[in-house]
Amino acid sequence: MKKRVAILISGRGSNMRALIEAASAPDYPAQIVLVLSNVADAGGLAFAKERGIATEVAEHKNYASREAFDRAMDEKLAAAKAELVALAGFMRLLSTDFVEQWRGRMINIHPSLLPAYKGLHTHRRAIEAGEAFAGCTVHFVTPELDDGPAILQAKVPVLPGDTEETLAARVLAEEHRIYPEALRLVAEGKATL
Ligand code: GAR
């Protein structure tokens, strides 16, 4: 049985797209049953709809607290019978309760070689620090931001003359490669928390 996966996005959704493409293969161990966005006009929603995948929007500004927002998301995940959650450019902090509830069943992609460069502006900070390498990490989500155990990482060189944009593009190509692979490992039970 394929694992039922919900993808949470806030924007463009290129990683979401990579997961949807991978999951369209007959032998992939997961199926995407829901794309949930906290931003009503997130670019990724259109692609998901085109592919016939259910989409939902829960805008955090419509909820009184982070906990109320997380409960609303949880209801949508339950309605979709999601078994795994993949955060793909989801730019909201999640409450500890929510994270604990999905412990071992929620993964994230982050554009740095964690534990280096948690948080935002990872590429700018890596360039400014004169790093020779940058990269990306797929990890299990734990209550501390960008802190959970890594499942897969990919490394790319930082090249002379790199800008935030050129480095981001080089890393993004690797994100699209490793995220489907990491989700496969989790769906098959080969990577566990
Ligand atoms: C990706 O680079 C992802 O790693 C990053 O946001 C981008 C989303 O792009 N995520 C984070 O920074 C999470 N802290 P996408 O919407 O095209 O997948």
mmCIF file of C-alpha atoms and ligand atoms in Angstrom:
data_model
loop_
_atom_site.group_PDB
_atom_site.id
_atom_site.type_symbol
_atom_site.label_atom_id
_atom_site.label_comp_id
_atom_site.label_asym_id
_atom_site.label_seq_id
_atom_site.Cartn_x
_atom_site.Cartn_y
_atom_site.Cartn_z
ATOM 1 C CA MET A 1 0.000 0.000 0.000
ATOM 2 C CA LYS A 2 1.306 3.424 -0.931
ATOM 3 C CA LYS A 3 1.730 5.810 1.994
ATOM 4 C CA ARG A 4 -0.674 8.749 1.916
ATOM 5 C CA VAL A 5 1.317 11.992 1.918
ATOM 6 C CA ALA A 6 0.230 15.598 2.424
ATOM 7 C CA ILE A 7 2.553 18.352 1.220
ATOM 8 C CA LEU A 8 2.519 21.720 3.007
ATOM 9 C CA ILE A 9 3.592 24.743 0.978
ATOM 10 C CA SER A 10 3.687 28.530 1.249
ATOM 11 C CA GLY A 11 4.854 29.563 -2.208
ATOM 12 C CA ARG A 12 6.239 28.505 -5.549
ATOM 13 C CA GLY A 13 6.150 24.811 -4.770
ATOM 14 C CA SER A 14 8.986 23.555 -6.942
ATOM 15 C CA ASN A 15 9.857 20.890 -4.364
ATOM 16 C CA MET A 16 6.176 19.970 -4.154
ATOM 17 C CA ARG A 17 6.263 19.537 -7.908
ATOM 18 C CA ALA A 18 9.309 17.260 -7.698
ATOM 19 C CA LEU A 19 7.471 15.099 -5.150
ATOM 20 C CA ILE A 20 4.308 14.977 -7.272
ATOM 21 C CA GLU A 21 6.328 13.988 -10.364
ATOM 22 C CA ALA A 22 8.153 11.249 -8.450
ATOM 23 C CA ALA A 23 4.942 9.952 -6.920
ATOM 24 C CA SER A 24 3.363 9.594 -10.356
ATOM 25 C CA ALA A 25 5.640 6.592 -11.003
ATOM 26 C CA PRO A 26 3.732 3.336 -10.464
ATOM 27 C CA ASP A 27 6.435 1.840 -8.228
ATOM 28 C CA TYR A 28 6.860 4.903 -5.960
ATOM 29 C CA PRO A 29 5.876 3.962 -2.384
ATOM 30 C CA ALA A 30 3.905 7.137 -1.653
ATOM 31 C CA GLN A 31 0.956 8.978 -3.160
ATOM 32 C CA ILE A 32 0.240 12.686 -2.731
ATOM 33 C CA VAL A 33 -3.283 12.984 -1.345
ATOM 34 C CA LEU A 34 -3.313 16.666 -0.390
ATOM 35 C CA VAL A 35 -1.451 19.925 -0.952
ATOM 36 C CA LEU A 36 -2.161 22.322 1.880
ATOM 37 C CA SER A 37 -1.064 25.958 1.765
ATOM 38 C CA ASN A 38 -1.096 28.677 4.382
ATOM 39 C CA VAL A 39 -1.050 31.248 1.549
ATOM 40 C CA ALA A 40 -4.165 31.486 -0.638
ATOM 41 C CA ASP A 41 -2.306 32.440 -3.837
ATOM 42 C CA ALA A 42 0.711 30.169 -3.406
ATOM 43 C CA GLY A 43 2.010 29.383 -6.898
ATOM 44 C CA GLY A 44 2.214 25.665 -6.226
ATOM 45 C CA LEU A 45 -1.547 25.264 -5.759
ATOM 46 C CA ALA A 46 -2.255 25.684 -9.475
ATOM 47 C CA PHE A 47 0.124 22.894 -10.442
ATOM 48 C CA ALA A 48 -1.341 20.532 -7.847
ATOM 49 C CA LYS A 49 -4.868 21.234 -9.117
ATOM 50 C CA GLU A 50 -3.763 20.645 -12.706
ATOM 51 C CA ARG A 51 -2.563 17.233 -11.609
ATOM 52 C CA GLY A 52 -5.907 16.496 -10.003
ATOM 53 C CA ILE A 53 -4.561 16.574 -6.454
ATOM 54 C CA ALA A 54 -6.817 17.853 -3.682
ATOM 55 C CA THR A 55 -5.767 21.283 -2.392
ATOM 56 C CA GLU A 56 -6.707 23.150 0.759
ATOM 57 C CA VAL A 57 -5.880 26.588 2.102
ATOM 58 C CA ALA A 58 -5.679 27.481 5.787
ATOM 59 C CA GLU A 59 -4.560 31.075 6.163
ATOM 60 C CA HIS A 60 -2.886 31.610 9.504
ATOM 61 C CA LYS A 61 -4.167 35.172 9.677
ATOM 62 C CA ASN A 62 -7.702 33.810 9.973
ATOM 63 C CA TYR A 63 -6.918 32.010 13.229
ATOM 64 C CA ALA A 64 -6.606 33.489 16.700
ATOM 65 C CA SER A 65 -3.466 31.587 17.665
ATOM 66 C CA ARG A 66 -0.755 29.338 16.297
ATOM 67 C CA GLU A 67 -2.457 26.435 18.104
ATOM 68 C CA ALA A 68 -5.834 27.172 16.503
ATOM 69 C CA PHE A 69 -4.192 27.350 13.084
ATOM 70 C CA ASP A 70 -2.366 24.068 13.672
ATOM 71 C CA ARG A 71 -5.618 22.407 14.788
ATOM 72 C CA ALA A 72 -7.275 23.533 11.553
ATOM 73 C CA MET A 73 -4.408 22.056 9.556
ATOM 74 C CA ASP A 74 -4.615 18.860 11.545
ATOM 75 C CA GLU A 75 -8.311 18.515 10.720
ATOM 76 C CA LYS A 76 -7.559 18.869 7.018
ATOM 77 C CA LEU A 77 -4.760 16.303 7.260
ATOM 78 C CA ALA A 78 -7.059 13.900 9.083
ATOM 79 C CA ALA A 79 -9.835 14.409 6.513
ATOM 80 C CA ALA A 80 -7.351 13.492 3.776
ATOM 81 C CA LYS A 81 -6.227 10.450 5.822
ATOM 82 C CA ALA A 82 -2.624 11.620 5.520
ATOM 83 C CA GLU A 83 -0.029 9.291 7.027
ATOM 84 C CA LEU A 84 3.048 11.399 6.300
ATOM 85 C CA VAL A 85 3.583 15.157 5.998
ATOM 86 C CA ALA A 86 6.217 16.727 3.751
ATOM 87 C CA LEU A 87 6.981 20.398 4.323
ATOM 88 C CA ALA A 88 8.086 21.957 1.031
ATOM 89 C CA GLY A 89 8.871 25.633 1.426
ATOM 90 C CA PHE A 90 6.327 25.886 4.237
ATOM 91 C CA MET A 91 7.342 29.099 5.970
ATOM 92 C CA ARG A 92 5.378 28.956 9.231
ATOM 93 C CA LEU A 93 6.604 27.824 12.611
ATOM 94 C CA LEU A 94 4.582 24.881 13.898
ATOM 95 C CA SER A 95 3.417 24.447 17.489
ATOM 96 C CA THR A 96 5.146 21.824 19.609
ATOM 97 C CA ASP A 97 1.894 19.866 19.937
ATOM 98 C CA PHE A 98 1.511 19.655 16.181
ATOM 99 C CA VAL A 99 5.122 18.609 15.698
ATOM 100 C CA GLU A 100 4.887 15.981 18.430
ATOM 101 C CA GLN A 101 1.712 14.620 16.934
ATOM 102 C CA TRP A 102 3.522 14.037 13.645
ATOM 103 C CA ARG A 103 6.748 12.890 15.227
ATOM 104 C CA GLY A 104 8.635 10.569 12.883
ATOM 105 C CA ARG A 105 5.996 11.141 10.201
ATOM 106 C CA MET A 106 6.830 14.718 9.158
ATOM 107 C CA ILE A 107 9.848 15.725 7.075
ATOM 108 C CA ASN A 108 11.203 19.025 5.785
ATOM 109 C CA ILE A 109 13.672 20.267 3.203
ATOM 110 C CA HIS A 110 16.046 23.025 4.208
ATOM 111 C CA PRO A 111 18.474 24.834 1.885
ATOM 112 C CA SER A 112 21.692 24.330 3.866
ATOM 113 C CA LEU A 113 23.957 21.579 5.093
ATOM 114 C CA LEU A 114 22.343 21.334 8.525
ATOM 115 C CA PRO A 115 23.280 21.826 11.289
ATOM 116 C CA ALA A 116 24.929 24.788 9.530
ATOM 117 C CA TYR A 117 22.724 27.772 8.636
ATOM 118 C CA LYS A 118 19.415 27.092 10.269
ATOM 119 C CA GLY A 119 16.736 29.724 9.610
ATOM 120 C CA LEU A 120 16.464 32.158 6.720
ATOM 121 C CA HIS A 121 18.816 33.594 4.057
ATOM 122 C CA THR A 122 20.981 30.491 4.100
ATOM 123 C CA HIS A 123 22.689 31.139 0.758
ATOM 124 C CA ARG A 124 23.496 34.774 1.461
ATOM 125 C CA ARG A 125 24.989 33.822 4.820
ATOM 126 C CA ALA A 126 27.035 30.962 3.312
ATOM 127 C CA ILE A 127 28.482 33.269 0.636
ATOM 128 C CA GLU A 128 29.249 36.003 3.154
ATOM 129 C CA ALA A 129 31.017 33.485 5.378
ATOM 130 C CA GLY A 130 33.227 32.421 2.467
ATOM 131 C CA GLU A 131 32.048 28.801 2.539
ATOM 132 C CA ALA A 132 33.507 26.497 -0.138
ATOM 133 C CA PHE A 133 30.371 24.323 -0.099
ATOM 134 C CA ALA A 134 26.648 24.745 0.364
ATOM 135 C CA GLY A 135 23.780 22.332 -0.003
ATOM 136 C CA CYS A 136 20.471 21.062 1.264
ATOM 137 C CA THR A 137 19.099 18.664 3.855
ATOM 138 C CA VAL A 138 15.945 16.600 4.172
ATOM 139 C CA HIS A 139 15.317 15.955 7.857
ATOM 140 C CA PHE A 140 12.705 14.726 10.294
ATOM 141 C CA VAL A 141 10.878 17.632 11.922
ATOM 142 C CA THR A 142 11.334 18.033 15.680
ATOM 143 C CA PRO A 143 10.107 20.909 17.858
ATOM 144 C CA GLU A 144 13.355 22.889 17.569
ATOM 145 C CA LEU A 145 13.536 24.773 14.223
ATOM 146 C CA ASP A 146 15.621 23.045 11.498
ATOM 147 C CA ASP A 147 17.016 20.693 14.099
ATOM 148 C CA GLY A 148 15.767 17.150 13.454
ATOM 149 C CA PRO A 149 17.928 14.248 12.271
ATOM 150 C CA ALA A 150 18.978 14.339 8.626
ATOM 151 C CA ILE A 151 17.700 11.739 6.175
ATOM 152 C CA LEU A 152 19.640 12.857 3.081
ATOM 153 C CA GLN A 153 21.929 15.748 2.239
ATOM 154 C CA ALA A 154 23.459 17.002 -1.005
ATOM 155 C CA LYS A 155 26.489 19.242 -1.302
ATOM 156 C CA VAL A 156 27.370 21.705 -4.072
ATOM 157 C CA PRO A 157 30.381 24.002 -4.501
ATOM 158 C CA VAL A 158 30.105 27.725 -3.882
ATOM 159 C CA LEU A 159 31.736 29.169 -7.020
ATOM 160 C CA PRO A 160 33.616 32.438 -7.436
ATOM 161 C CA GLY A 161 31.168 35.192 -8.347
ATOM 162 C CA ASP A 162 28.173 33.306 -6.964
ATOM 163 C CA THR A 163 25.214 35.442 -5.913
ATOM 164 C CA GLU A 164 22.412 34.350 -3.639
ATOM 165 C CA GLU A 165 20.402 33.583 -6.791
ATOM 166 C CA THR A 166 23.005 31.520 -8.650
ATOM 167 C CA LEU A 167 23.819 29.508 -5.538
ATOM 168 C CA ALA A 168 20.134 29.004 -4.736
ATOM 169 C CA ALA A 169 19.546 27.646 -8.244
ATOM 170 C CA ARG A 170 22.444 25.174 -7.930
ATOM 171 C CA VAL A 171 21.162 23.975 -4.549
ATOM 172 C CA LEU A 172 17.530 23.824 -5.723
ATOM 173 C CA ALA A 173 18.419 21.327 -8.458
ATOM 174 C CA GLU A 174 19.780 19.074 -5.704
ATOM 175 C CA GLU A 175 16.692 19.648 -3.538
ATOM 176 C CA HIS A 176 14.535 18.338 -6.353
ATOM 177 C CA ARG A 177 16.743 15.246 -6.565
ATOM 178 C CA ILE A 178 17.032 14.333 -2.883
ATOM 179 C CA TYR A 179 13.540 15.188 -1.616
ATOM 180 C CA PRO A 180 11.758 12.454 -3.607
ATOM 181 C CA GLU A 181 14.518 10.028 -2.625
ATOM 182 C CA ALA A 182 14.191 10.894 1.074
ATOM 183 C CA LEU A 183 10.404 10.607 0.986
ATOM 184 C CA ARG A 184 10.816 7.205 -0.620
ATOM 185 C CA LEU A 185 13.076 6.074 2.255
ATOM 186 C CA VAL A 186 10.576 7.262 4.869
ATOM 187 C CA ALA A 187 7.576 5.780 3.039
ATOM 188 C CA GLU A 188 9.378 2.434 2.796
ATOM 189 C CA GLY A 189 10.289 2.553 6.487
ATOM 190 C CA LYS A 190 13.999 2.565 5.628
ATOM 191 C CA ALA A 191 14.537 5.909 7.352
ATOM 192 C CA THR A 192 12.984 6.260 10.800
ATOM 193 C CA LEU A 193 13.273 8.748 13.635
HETATM 194 C C1 GAR B 1 13.347 25.790 -1.009
HETATM 195 O O1 GAR B 1 14.631 26.201 -1.367
HETATM 196 C C2 GAR B 1 13.324 25.188 0.378
HETATM 197 O O2 GAR B 1 14.488 24.456 0.674
HETATM 198 C C3 GAR B 1 13.241 26.421 1.231
HETATM 199 O O3 GAR B 1 12.355 27.271 0.561
HETATM 200 C C4 GAR B 1 12.418 26.997 -0.850
HETATM 201 C C5 GAR B 1 11.023 26.710 -1.323
HETATM 202 O O4 GAR B 1 11.001 26.603 -2.718
HETATM 203 N N1 GAR B 1 12.769 26.106 2.543
HETATM 204 C C6 GAR B 1 13.116 26.769 3.637
HETATM 205 O O5 GAR B 1 13.849 27.733 3.633
HETATM 206 C C7 GAR B 1 12.505 26.223 4.920
HETATM 207 N N2 GAR B 1 13.104 26.825 6.056
HETATM 208 P P1 GAR B 1 9.832 25.827 -3.441
HETATM 209 O O6 GAR B 1 8.524 26.451 -2.953
HETATM 210 O O7 GAR B 1 10.050 26.100 -4.885
HETATM 211 O O8 GAR B 1 9.941 24.375 -3.101
#
